């Protein structure tokens, strides 16, 4: 029997405006915010219960070394991705970008080059210098139908001395889910040049119907050797403010690198983040996650229909994962940063395309982790501006 999943309902805007997070406090009330990667749903009930209990108890102290999140994530990875993770090879830290910084700091020397694959998540450009390394850009290949890693370009960068690649798997902002074959080929290249792959897998639980997420460390035995993964419940369960991420390895040498990081790296894990992550990764939250995936699936298709109706000059490809849409508005002639004009004149806040690298000129990133009504209103406002 095919089970029918009821999509999750997002909160109405009047309630969302009572939130105090970045999404709701950056712009005045006449602006519809669809920029930063926060979602508009209520938390999974198990998370609400875990946090309410912690508040009730005054359970607001330091996070213990293993608050249960290691085994919780390993069980989640097995259920959702068919990936066997050894909980003993997981350490926590406060967020994904900090995990990335600390791993890069450990595996590179100051001034080493680290590859990014633009257009890519803006913090990637900051976290590499924070680790003392230098960004080397090898843009994704845009086939016109989708995007993929430029393996030849990456090979040339490794051959030229790049020591590591910061992979976005699945990719933000294009929503690309890299194939097992591509990831295994990337691992072979890294191994050939003695380089390291750090795989940011924060969007993995949000891989949509029709796509299969391959954890980098599971792509091949070589990938298990050359890779580090950094994961979190924070995007799929909207927990970014609570601060808990996982650094995962699959090989003795890489595990030793993560174990050798300063103890402070783990002490920075937020207790509420860890408690919420344990609840998020528990089997009882699977139904909520599936309901959210159904809502996002409906929205990513609705967005295509709305753009065709209101902004036919927009180019948008339905993403395979996540709640972020990468939209090419260059045909509108609104310059390199169309989101600036849209914010000013249509009162819709989208993420600025150029912040993702020069490949983002003429583009915007739109967050569709909202209600269909908000999506309709936002695209209608942009459409009215385009017609004006
Ligand atoms: C690919 C990617 N990595 C990392 C982050 C930030 O994660 P964190 O807040 O855990 O550092 C984001 C936020 O949207 C993201 O899209």
Short mmCIF file of C-alpha atoms and ligand atoms in Angstrom, two decimals:
data_model
loop_
_atom_site.label_atom_id
_atom_site.label_comp_id
_atom_site.label_asym_id
_atom_site.label_seq_id
_atom_site.Cartn_x
_atom_site.Cartn_y
_atom_site.Cartn_z
CA UNK A 1 0.00 0.00 0.00
CA UNK A 2 1.30 3.47 -0.85
CA UNK A 3 1.15 5.72 2.20
CA UNK A 4 0.03 9.29 1.67
CA UNK A 5 1.93 11.87 3.68
CA UNK A 6 0.15 15.06 4.64
CA UNK A 7 2.45 18.03 4.00
CA UNK A 8 3.46 20.07 7.03
CA UNK A 9 1.74 23.45 7.38
CA UNK A 10 3.95 26.49 7.87
CA UNK A 11 3.02 29.01 10.57
CA UNK A 12 1.07 32.06 9.42
CA UNK A 13 3.07 35.25 8.92
CA UNK A 14 1.55 37.12 11.89
CA UNK A 15 2.91 34.43 14.20
CA UNK A 16 6.23 34.21 12.37
CA UNK A 17 6.71 37.95 12.88
CA UNK A 18 6.77 37.26 16.62
CA UNK A 19 9.92 35.21 16.13
CA UNK A 20 13.18 36.94 17.03
CA UNK A 21 15.56 35.14 14.67
CA UNK A 22 17.53 36.72 11.81
CA UNK A 23 14.91 35.88 9.22
CA UNK A 24 12.23 37.85 11.05
CA UNK A 25 14.26 40.68 12.61
CA UNK A 26 16.49 41.87 9.78
CA UNK A 27 13.88 43.77 7.76
CA UNK A 28 10.77 45.81 8.58
CA UNK A 29 7.32 44.22 8.57
CA UNK A 30 6.45 45.26 5.02
CA UNK A 31 9.23 43.00 3.69
CA UNK A 32 8.55 39.29 3.09
CA UNK A 33 11.75 37.49 4.17
CA UNK A 34 12.82 34.57 1.97
CA UNK A 35 16.56 35.01 2.30
CA UNK A 36 18.41 33.30 5.18
CA UNK A 37 18.09 29.49 5.47
CA UNK A 38 15.52 29.26 8.27
CA UNK A 39 12.17 27.54 7.76
CA UNK A 40 8.68 28.56 8.85
CA UNK A 41 7.40 25.30 10.35
CA UNK A 42 6.82 24.45 13.99
CA UNK A 43 9.44 22.05 15.34
CA UNK A 44 8.98 18.29 15.36
CA UNK A 45 6.99 17.43 18.52
CA UNK A 46 9.84 15.38 19.99
CA UNK A 47 12.10 18.45 19.79
CA UNK A 48 9.55 20.69 21.46
CA UNK A 49 9.15 18.14 24.25
CA UNK A 50 12.91 17.73 24.78
CA UNK A 51 13.52 21.48 24.92
CA UNK A 52 10.49 22.17 27.14
CA UNK A 53 11.70 19.56 29.61
CA UNK A 54 15.20 21.04 29.62
CA UNK A 55 13.83 24.53 30.33
CA UNK A 56 11.56 23.16 33.06
CA UNK A 57 14.52 21.46 34.75
CA UNK A 58 16.92 24.35 34.30
CA UNK A 59 18.98 21.89 32.27
CA UNK A 60 21.07 24.70 30.83
CA UNK A 61 24.62 23.73 31.73
CA UNK A 62 27.54 22.43 29.70
CA UNK A 63 27.13 19.70 27.12
CA UNK A 64 28.58 16.35 28.22
CA UNK A 65 31.04 14.59 25.86
CA UNK A 66 28.35 12.30 24.51
CA UNK A 67 24.83 13.64 24.98
CA UNK A 68 23.46 10.76 22.87
CA UNK A 69 23.80 12.50 19.56
CA UNK A 70 26.52 10.21 18.20
CA UNK A 71 24.44 7.04 18.43
CA UNK A 72 21.36 9.04 17.41
CA UNK A 73 23.00 10.26 14.21
CA UNK A 74 24.43 6.82 13.40
CA UNK A 75 20.94 5.29 13.65
CA UNK A 76 19.48 8.13 11.56
CA UNK A 77 22.16 7.72 8.86
CA UNK A 78 21.45 3.99 8.71
CA UNK A 79 17.68 4.47 8.41
CA UNK A 80 17.64 7.44 6.05
CA UNK A 81 20.78 6.95 3.93
CA UNK A 82 21.64 3.26 4.38
CA UNK A 83 25.01 4.46 5.70
CA UNK A 84 26.78 2.66 8.54
CA UNK A 85 28.52 5.19 10.79
CA UNK A 86 30.58 4.23 13.82
CA UNK A 87 29.39 6.49 16.68
CA UNK A 88 32.90 6.31 18.13
CA UNK A 89 34.12 8.17 15.04
CA UNK A 90 31.86 11.20 15.66
CA UNK A 91 32.68 14.34 17.65
CA UNK A 92 30.42 17.31 18.12
CA UNK A 93 31.03 21.03 17.87
CA UNK A 94 28.87 24.11 17.82
CA UNK A 95 27.95 24.39 14.16
CA UNK A 96 28.84 23.09 10.74
CA UNK A 97 31.00 26.03 9.73
CA UNK A 98 33.03 25.71 12.91
CA UNK A 99 33.51 21.99 12.27
CA UNK A 100 34.72 22.82 8.77
CA UNK A 101 37.11 25.52 10.03
CA UNK A 102 38.65 23.31 12.71
CA UNK A 103 39.12 20.35 10.36
CA UNK A 104 40.65 22.59 7.68
CA UNK A 105 42.93 24.19 10.26
CA UNK A 106 44.12 20.72 11.25
CA UNK A 107 44.72 19.37 7.73
CA UNK A 108 46.22 22.42 6.00
CA UNK A 109 49.22 24.69 6.56
CA UNK A 110 48.75 28.46 6.60
CA UNK A 111 48.50 29.70 3.01
CA UNK A 112 47.48 26.31 1.54
CA UNK A 113 44.79 26.48 -1.11
CA UNK A 114 41.37 24.93 -0.55
CA UNK A 115 38.97 24.43 -3.47
CA UNK A 116 35.37 25.66 -3.43
CA UNK A 117 32.87 25.01 -6.21
CA UNK A 118 30.92 28.20 -6.86
CA UNK A 119 28.23 29.31 -6.89
CA UNK A 120 28.40 28.19 -3.28
CA UNK A 121 27.16 29.04 0.22
CA UNK A 122 28.69 32.45 1.17
CA UNK A 123 30.22 31.34 4.53
CA UNK A 124 32.50 28.98 2.58
CA UNK A 125 34.46 32.04 1.43
CA UNK A 126 34.98 33.15 5.04
CA UNK A 127 35.69 29.86 6.75
CA UNK A 128 38.68 28.96 4.58
CA UNK A 129 40.64 32.15 5.46
CA UNK A 130 39.50 31.69 9.07
CA UNK A 131 41.36 28.37 8.99
CA UNK A 132 44.45 30.16 7.61
CA UNK A 133 44.03 28.82 4.06
CA UNK A 134 43.27 30.48 0.73
CA UNK A 135 40.18 29.99 -1.45
CA UNK A 136 40.70 28.43 -4.89
CA UNK A 137 37.62 28.53 -7.12
CA UNK A 138 36.65 25.68 -9.43
CA UNK A 139 33.09 26.53 -10.51
CA UNK A 140 30.40 23.89 -10.98
CA UNK A 141 29.72 22.98 -14.60
CA UNK A 142 26.31 24.24 -15.70
CA UNK A 143 25.00 21.84 -18.36
CA UNK A 144 21.85 23.85 -18.99
CA UNK A 145 19.87 20.99 -17.40
CA UNK A 146 21.74 20.84 -14.11
CA UNK A 147 25.10 21.26 -12.44
CA UNK A 148 27.97 18.93 -11.68
CA UNK A 149 31.47 19.09 -10.23
CA UNK A 150 34.19 20.03 -12.70
CA UNK A 151 36.40 17.02 -12.04
CA UNK A 152 38.95 18.09 -14.65
CA UNK A 153 39.20 21.53 -13.07
CA UNK A 154 39.53 19.97 -9.62
CA UNK A 155 42.25 17.65 -10.90
CA UNK A 156 44.14 20.65 -12.30
CA UNK A 157 43.77 22.51 -9.00
CA UNK A 158 45.08 19.53 -7.02
CA UNK A 159 47.91 19.14 -9.53
CA UNK A 160 48.69 22.82 -8.99
CA UNK A 161 49.02 22.26 -5.24
CA UNK A 162 45.53 22.72 -3.72
CA UNK A 163 45.52 20.68 -0.51
CA UNK A 164 41.81 20.21 0.09
CA UNK A 165 38.32 20.71 -1.30
CA UNK A 166 35.35 21.96 0.67
CA UNK A 167 32.48 20.06 -0.89
CA UNK A 168 28.83 21.02 -0.49
CA UNK A 169 26.91 17.73 -0.59
CA UNK A 170 24.05 18.34 -1.42
CA UNK A 171 24.99 21.67 -2.94
CA UNK A 172 23.74 25.05 -1.71
CA UNK A 173 22.43 27.04 -3.64
CA UNK A 174 21.73 24.79 -6.66
CA UNK A 175 20.26 21.87 -4.69
CA UNK A 176 22.45 19.45 -6.66
CA UNK A 177 22.79 15.94 -5.20
CA UNK A 178 26.16 14.65 -6.37
CA UNK A 179 26.18 11.10 -7.74
CA UNK A 180 28.06 8.27 -6.08
CA UNK A 181 30.16 7.95 -9.23
CA UNK A 182 31.18 11.63 -9.14
CA UNK A 183 32.01 11.47 -5.43
CA UNK A 184 34.07 8.30 -5.89
CA UNK A 185 35.95 9.96 -8.77
CA UNK A 186 36.58 13.01 -6.56
CA UNK A 187 37.92 10.73 -3.83
CA UNK A 188 40.29 9.07 -6.30
CA UNK A 189 41.62 12.47 -7.37
CA UNK A 190 42.13 13.56 -3.76
CA UNK A 191 43.94 10.31 -2.97
CA UNK A 192 46.16 10.66 -6.06
CA UNK A 193 47.33 14.11 -4.97
CA UNK A 194 47.38 13.47 -1.21
CA UNK A 195 44.56 15.98 -0.71
CA UNK A 196 41.62 16.00 1.65
CA UNK A 197 37.85 16.27 1.06
CA UNK A 198 35.73 18.03 3.67
CA UNK A 199 32.09 17.33 2.89
CA UNK A 200 29.42 19.65 4.28
CA UNK A 201 26.33 17.43 4.49
CA UNK A 202 23.98 19.77 6.33
CA UNK A 203 21.24 19.59 3.65
CA UNK A 204 21.39 15.78 3.27
CA UNK A 205 18.25 14.92 5.29
CA UNK A 206 16.32 17.19 2.90
CA UNK A 207 17.08 15.19 -0.25
CA UNK A 208 13.82 15.10 -2.15
CA UNK A 209 11.89 12.42 -3.92
CA UNK A 210 13.57 11.28 -7.11
CA UNK A 211 17.11 11.80 -5.81
CA UNK A 212 19.41 9.65 -3.69
CA UNK A 213 21.89 11.24 -1.32
CA UNK A 214 25.30 9.58 -1.18
CA UNK A 215 27.28 10.39 1.98
CA UNK A 216 30.78 11.26 0.78
CA UNK A 217 32.45 8.85 3.22
CA UNK A 218 30.26 6.06 1.87
CA UNK A 219 30.96 6.77 -1.81
CA UNK A 220 33.91 4.33 -1.96
CA UNK A 221 36.62 2.84 0.29
CA UNK A 222 38.96 5.58 -0.95
CA UNK A 223 36.44 8.28 0.02
CA UNK A 224 36.30 6.77 3.51
CA UNK A 225 40.06 7.33 3.72
CA UNK A 226 40.38 10.85 2.33
CA UNK A 227 37.19 12.41 3.65
CA UNK A 228 35.71 14.22 6.63
CA UNK A 229 31.97 14.86 6.83
CA UNK A 230 30.29 17.59 8.82
CA UNK A 231 26.57 17.18 9.47
CA UNK A 232 23.83 18.64 11.63
CA UNK A 233 20.10 18.53 12.28
CA UNK A 234 20.06 22.30 12.01
CA UNK A 235 18.76 22.82 8.44
CA UNK A 236 16.32 19.90 8.25
CA UNK A 237 14.85 20.69 11.67
CA UNK A 238 15.45 24.47 11.77
CA UNK A 239 17.75 24.41 14.80
CA UNK A 240 20.46 26.81 13.63
CA UNK A 241 20.30 28.94 16.78
CA UNK A 242 20.89 25.98 19.09
CA UNK A 243 24.41 25.09 17.97
CA UNK A 244 25.24 21.45 17.52
CA UNK A 245 27.03 19.81 14.59
CA UNK A 246 28.84 16.52 14.05
CA UNK A 247 32.29 15.85 12.61
CA UNK A 248 32.33 12.33 11.17
CA UNK A 249 35.21 10.16 9.95
CA UNK A 250 35.53 6.61 8.70
CA UNK A 251 39.24 5.83 8.90
CA UNK A 252 41.75 5.58 11.75
CA UNK A 253 44.01 8.39 10.54
CA UNK A 254 41.18 10.88 9.93
CA UNK A 255 39.53 9.90 13.20
CA UNK A 256 42.79 10.64 14.96
CA UNK A 257 42.87 14.11 13.37
CA UNK A 258 39.40 14.90 14.72
CA UNK A 259 40.21 13.41 18.13
CA UNK A 260 43.30 15.62 18.28
CA UNK A 261 41.33 18.85 17.87
CA UNK A 262 41.40 21.02 21.00
CA UNK A 263 38.89 19.97 23.65
CA UNK A 264 37.37 23.46 23.36
CA UNK A 265 36.05 22.56 19.90
CA UNK A 266 33.74 20.00 21.50
CA UNK A 267 32.97 22.13 24.58
CA UNK A 268 31.38 24.67 22.22
CA UNK A 269 28.52 22.28 21.45
CA UNK A 270 25.26 23.82 22.69
CA UNK A 271 23.35 21.62 25.12
CA UNK A 272 19.99 22.64 23.66
CA UNK A 273 21.40 21.90 20.21
CA UNK A 274 22.48 18.44 21.29
CA UNK A 275 19.19 17.66 23.05
CA UNK A 276 17.23 18.87 20.03
CA UNK A 277 19.43 16.89 17.65
CA UNK A 278 18.91 13.69 19.64
CA UNK A 279 15.14 14.23 19.34
CA UNK A 280 15.41 15.17 15.64
CA UNK A 281 17.41 12.08 14.72
CA UNK A 282 15.11 9.75 16.70
CA UNK A 283 12.76 7.48 14.72
CA UNK A 284 9.77 9.31 16.20
CA UNK A 285 10.73 12.43 14.19
CA UNK A 286 10.82 10.58 10.84
CA UNK A 287 7.13 11.22 10.21
CA UNK A 288 7.59 14.96 10.78
CA UNK A 289 10.60 15.01 8.45
CA UNK A 290 8.63 13.17 5.76
CA UNK A 291 5.76 15.64 6.15
CA UNK A 292 8.19 18.52 5.75
CA UNK A 293 9.70 16.89 2.67
CA UNK A 294 6.19 16.62 1.21
CA UNK A 295 5.60 20.34 1.86
CA UNK A 296 8.93 21.24 0.28
CA UNK A 297 8.25 18.98 -2.68
CA UNK A 298 4.96 20.77 -3.31
CA UNK A 299 6.62 24.19 -2.93
CA UNK A 300 9.53 23.52 -5.28
CA UNK A 301 7.02 22.61 -8.02
CA UNK A 302 4.65 25.46 -7.11
CA UNK A 303 7.57 27.87 -7.45
CA UNK A 304 8.14 26.73 -11.04
CA UNK A 305 4.47 27.36 -11.83
CA UNK A 306 4.47 30.76 -10.13
CA UNK A 307 7.62 31.90 -11.91
CA UNK A 308 6.22 30.74 -15.28
CA UNK A 309 3.08 32.78 -14.59
CA UNK A 310 4.53 35.95 -13.03
CA UNK A 311 8.20 36.11 -14.04
CA UNK A 312 8.50 34.12 -17.27
CA UNK A 313 11.99 35.51 -17.92
CA UNK A 314 13.28 33.74 -14.78
CA UNK A 315 15.34 30.57 -15.18
CA UNK A 316 14.81 28.07 -12.39
CA UNK A 317 15.58 24.37 -12.18
CA UNK A 318 13.79 22.40 -9.50
CA UNK A 319 16.40 21.48 -6.87
CA UNK A 320 16.94 17.85 -5.86
CA UNK A 321 17.46 18.72 -2.20
CA UNK A 322 16.82 21.40 0.37
CA UNK A 323 14.50 24.39 0.50
CA UNK A 324 16.61 26.84 -1.48
CA UNK A 325 15.94 27.83 -5.09
CA UNK A 326 18.64 29.27 -7.33
CA UNK A 327 16.99 31.59 -9.84
CA UNK A 328 18.63 33.32 -12.79
CA UNK A 329 17.00 36.73 -13.30
CA UNK A 330 19.63 38.13 -15.64
CA UNK A 331 17.13 38.35 -18.52
CA UNK A 332 15.27 41.04 -16.54
CA UNK A 333 18.22 43.43 -16.89
CA UNK A 334 18.27 44.22 -13.17
CA UNK A 335 22.08 44.13 -12.97
CA UNK A 336 24.43 41.84 -11.09
CA UNK A 337 22.41 41.88 -7.90
CA UNK A 338 18.70 41.75 -8.72
CA UNK A 339 17.86 40.95 -5.08
CA UNK A 340 18.83 44.53 -4.13
CA UNK A 341 16.19 45.99 -6.47
CA UNK A 342 13.64 43.37 -5.41
CA UNK A 343 14.21 44.24 -1.75
CA UNK A 344 13.94 47.96 -2.37
CA UNK A 345 11.02 48.00 -4.77
CA UNK A 346 9.08 44.74 -4.28
CA UNK A 347 9.71 44.38 -0.53
CA UNK A 348 10.80 40.77 -0.82
CA UNK A 349 14.11 39.78 0.79
CA UNK A 350 16.02 37.21 -1.26
CA UNK A 351 19.65 36.20 -0.83
CA UNK A 352 22.04 38.24 -2.99
CA UNK A 353 23.34 36.08 -5.87
CA UNK A 354 26.83 37.66 -6.09
CA UNK A 355 27.50 36.62 -2.48
CA UNK A 356 27.75 33.04 -3.81
CA UNK A 357 30.61 34.00 -6.16
CA UNK A 358 30.72 35.78 -9.49
CA UNK A 359 28.67 32.93 -11.03
CA UNK A 360 25.84 34.35 -8.92
CA UNK A 361 25.70 37.64 -10.82
CA UNK A 362 22.15 38.17 -12.06
CA UNK A 363 20.87 35.46 -9.69
CA UNK A 364 18.90 35.34 -6.46
CA UNK A 365 18.46 32.57 -3.91
CA UNK A 366 14.92 32.11 -2.65
CA UNK A 367 14.00 30.14 0.49
CA UNK A 368 10.80 28.18 -0.11
CA UNK A 369 10.64 26.68 3.38
CA UNK A 370 7.47 28.69 3.91
CA UNK A 371 3.72 28.43 3.29
CA UNK A 372 2.43 28.25 -0.31
CA UNK A 373 0.67 31.57 0.37
CA UNK A 374 3.92 33.33 1.25
CA UNK A 375 5.51 31.89 -1.86
CA UNK A 376 2.59 33.10 -4.00
CA UNK A 377 2.75 36.58 -2.50
CA UNK A 378 6.53 36.84 -2.90
CA UNK A 379 6.55 35.79 -6.55
CA UNK A 380 3.53 37.96 -7.33
CA UNK A 381 5.38 40.98 -5.88
CA UNK A 382 8.43 40.24 -8.04
CA UNK A 383 6.15 39.72 -11.05
CA UNK A 384 4.46 43.09 -10.49
CA UNK A 385 7.88 44.74 -10.36
CA UNK A 386 8.91 43.01 -13.59
CA UNK A 387 5.77 44.32 -15.33
CA UNK A 388 6.08 47.86 -13.96
C1 LIG B 1 25.80 24.32 3.02
C2 LIG B 1 25.69 25.02 4.33
N1 LIG B 1 26.63 24.80 5.26
C3 LIG B 1 26.58 25.39 6.47
C4 LIG B 1 25.55 26.25 6.78
C5 LIG B 1 25.56 26.89 8.13
O1 LIG B 1 25.48 25.90 9.08
P1 LIG B 1 25.83 26.19 10.60
O2 LIG B 1 24.88 27.24 11.06
O3 LIG B 1 25.63 24.87 11.28
O4 LIG B 1 27.25 26.62 10.62
C6 LIG B 1 24.54 26.51 5.87
C7 LIG B 1 23.43 27.39 6.21
O5 LIG B 1 22.47 27.51 5.51
C8 LIG B 1 24.61 25.86 4.61
O6 LIG B 1 23.68 26.05 3.68
#
